Amino acid sequence: MSLGIVEGILVAGLVGAAVNDWQTGKIPNALTGPLLVIGMLASTLVGQGFLFALMGAGIGFAIHFPLWVLQVEKGGDAKLLIAAGSMLGWQGLIEITMATMVLYLPMAVVLLISRGRLKTFFLHLRHFANKAMSLPTAEPTEVTVVV
């Protein structure tokens, strides 16, 4: 299987993001912004077209912006996936989002166990479940975030 120009741009952007994230713990706007613009242009000119790219980025925003607001993922991750949506379209964005979740969950559990935070994580889940059902609940004493 050979990569087209759009897929090549996406792979280069993902590799760059992975290296930077590994080294600094961040995916910079200097990477995600241009990747979104280049992805939109590449998809429009040699890919599926502007509407394909716009819908991919739009659905990416609709999924990943709320996840960022809820602090489920970091801003750089959200912006990277939005940019990927511009190159993969909305269906590809859904697939990569699901794959990310499937890969992230086992890694998150291992990290929580290794840091001795699994119990605190489950206490947070119970707190939010009780809150959602309007049951009395005490605020957790410490925050558990997997990053």
Short mmCIF file of C-alpha atoms in Angstrom, two decimals:
data_model
loop_
_atom_site.label_atom_id
_atom_site.label_comp_id
_atom_site.label_asym_id
_atom_site.label_seq_id
_atom_site.Cartn_x
_atom_site.Cartn_y
_atom_site.Cartn_z
CA MET A 1 0.00 0.00 0.00
CA SER A 2 1.42 3.36 -0.97
CA LEU A 3 0.64 6.57 0.86
CA GLY A 4 -0.84 9.51 -0.98
CA ILE A 5 0.19 13.08 -0.29
CA VAL A 6 -2.63 13.66 2.22
CA GLU A 7 -1.80 10.51 4.16
CA GLY A 8 1.91 11.40 4.03
CA ILE A 9 1.20 14.82 5.52
CA LEU A 10 -0.88 13.22 8.26
CA VAL A 11 1.79 10.64 9.11
CA ALA A 12 4.49 13.33 9.20
CA GLY A 13 2.33 15.47 11.49
CA LEU A 14 1.55 12.55 13.80
CA VAL A 15 5.21 11.57 14.04
CA GLY A 16 6.20 15.16 14.76
CA ALA A 17 3.49 15.42 17.43
CA ALA A 18 4.51 12.12 19.02
CA VAL A 19 8.18 13.11 19.21
CA ASN A 20 7.40 16.53 20.65
CA ASP A 21 4.86 15.10 23.10
CA TRP A 22 7.39 12.51 24.25
CA GLN A 23 10.08 15.14 24.79
CA THR A 24 8.03 17.98 26.28
CA GLY A 25 4.64 16.57 27.26
CA LYS A 26 2.95 18.99 24.86
CA ILE A 27 1.77 19.12 21.27
CA PRO A 28 2.41 22.74 20.22
CA ASN A 29 0.03 25.02 18.34
CA ALA A 30 2.93 25.67 15.96
CA LEU A 31 2.38 22.10 14.74
CA THR A 32 -1.39 21.63 14.99
CA GLY A 33 -2.39 24.96 13.40
CA PRO A 34 -0.35 24.55 10.23
CA LEU A 35 -1.29 20.86 10.09
CA LEU A 36 -4.98 21.81 10.03
CA VAL A 37 -4.46 24.42 7.31
CA ILE A 38 -2.24 22.15 5.21
CA GLY A 39 -4.66 19.26 5.74
CA MET A 40 -7.60 21.37 4.56
CA LEU A 41 -5.66 22.51 1.50
CA ALA A 42 -4.31 19.06 0.65
CA SER A 43 -7.71 17.39 1.06
CA THR A 44 -9.29 20.08 -1.09
CA LEU A 45 -6.70 20.01 -3.86
CA VAL A 46 -5.72 16.35 -4.11
CA GLY A 47 -8.03 14.54 -1.72
CA GLN A 48 -11.77 14.34 -1.37
CA GLY A 49 -12.60 18.04 -1.52
CA PHE A 50 -13.27 21.00 0.75
CA LEU A 51 -16.57 19.73 2.18
CA PHE A 52 -14.91 16.41 3.10
CA ALA A 53 -12.12 18.27 4.94
CA LEU A 54 -14.50 20.75 6.58
CA MET A 55 -16.83 18.02 7.83
CA GLY A 56 -13.90 16.01 9.19
CA ALA A 57 -12.52 18.99 11.08
CA GLY A 58 -16.01 20.04 12.21
CA ILE A 59 -16.92 16.63 13.59
CA GLY A 60 -13.45 16.48 15.15
CA PHE A 61 -14.18 19.76 16.90
CA ALA A 62 -17.64 18.57 17.99
CA ILE A 63 -16.12 15.45 19.59
CA HIS A 64 -12.77 16.65 20.92
CA PHE A 65 -13.53 20.18 22.12
CA PRO A 66 -15.96 18.87 24.78
CA LEU A 67 -13.40 16.21 25.77
CA TRP A 68 -10.86 19.00 26.27
CA VAL A 69 -13.35 21.09 28.26
CA LEU A 70 -14.07 18.05 30.47
CA GLN A 71 -10.28 17.56 30.83
CA VAL A 72 -10.47 14.07 29.34
CA GLU A 73 -7.77 15.01 26.86
CA LYS A 74 -5.31 17.86 26.55
CA GLY A 75 -5.73 20.73 24.11
CA GLY A 76 -2.89 19.65 21.85
CA ASP A 77 -4.38 16.17 21.50
CA ALA A 78 -7.78 17.65 20.65
CA LYS A 79 -6.31 20.02 18.05
CA LEU A 80 -4.21 17.23 16.54
CA LEU A 81 -7.29 15.04 16.09
CA ILE A 82 -9.25 17.95 14.61
CA ALA A 83 -6.44 18.44 12.08
CA ALA A 84 -6.45 14.69 11.38
CA GLY A 85 -10.19 14.95 10.72
CA SER A 86 -9.50 17.47 7.96
CA MET A 87 -7.47 14.80 6.18
CA LEU A 88 -9.49 11.69 7.09
CA GLY A 89 -13.01 13.07 6.78
CA TRP A 90 -15.69 12.58 9.41
CA GLN A 91 -15.81 8.79 9.08
CA GLY A 92 -12.05 8.44 9.36
CA LEU A 93 -12.08 10.81 12.32
CA ILE A 94 -14.64 8.61 14.11
CA GLU A 95 -12.47 5.54 13.43
CA ILE A 96 -9.26 7.15 14.69
CA THR A 97 -11.08 8.50 17.77
CA MET A 98 -12.36 5.00 18.60
CA ALA A 99 -8.91 3.49 18.03
CA THR A 100 -7.36 6.14 20.28
CA MET A 101 -9.83 5.32 23.05
CA VAL A 102 -9.25 1.58 22.74
CA LEU A 103 -5.47 2.07 22.93
CA TYR A 104 -5.61 4.73 25.65
CA LEU A 105 -7.76 2.83 28.14
CA PRO A 106 -5.32 -0.01 28.96
CA MET A 107 -2.41 2.43 29.12
CA ALA A 108 -4.37 4.70 31.48
CA VAL A 109 -5.20 1.79 33.80
CA VAL A 110 -1.54 0.72 33.90
CA LEU A 111 -0.48 4.31 34.68
CA LEU A 112 -3.07 4.62 37.46
CA ILE A 113 -1.96 1.32 39.01
CA SER A 114 1.73 2.22 38.76
CA ARG A 115 1.08 5.58 40.46
CA GLY A 116 -1.16 4.06 43.14
CA ARG A 117 -4.11 6.17 41.95
CA LEU A 118 -6.60 3.54 40.78
CA LYS A 119 -8.69 3.72 43.98
CA THR A 120 -8.84 7.52 43.78
CA PHE A 121 -9.94 7.24 40.15
CA PHE A 122 -12.84 4.95 41.09
CA LEU A 123 -13.82 7.29 43.93
CA HIS A 124 -14.02 10.08 41.35
CA LEU A 125 -16.20 7.94 39.09
CA ARG A 126 -18.55 7.22 41.97
CA HIS A 127 -18.66 10.93 42.87
CA PHE A 128 -19.63 11.92 39.32
CA ALA A 129 -22.21 9.12 39.08
CA ASN A 130 -23.80 10.24 42.35
CA LYS A 131 -23.75 13.85 41.17
CA ALA A 132 -25.42 12.88 37.87
CA MET A 133 -28.18 11.07 39.79
CA SER A 134 -28.58 14.05 42.17
CA LEU A 135 -27.46 11.95 45.14
CA PRO A 136 -25.56 13.52 48.03
CA THR A 137 -21.83 13.28 47.44
CA ALA A 138 -18.67 14.80 48.85
CA GLU A 139 -16.10 16.40 46.59
CA PRO A 140 -13.04 14.16 46.10
CA THR A 141 -10.08 15.26 48.19
CA GLU A 142 -7.55 15.00 45.36
CA VAL A 143 -7.76 15.21 41.61
CA THR A 144 -6.95 12.17 39.49
CA VAL A 145 -5.95 12.91 35.92
CA VAL A 146 -4.15 10.45 33.68
CA VAL A 147 -1.50 12.40 31.77
#
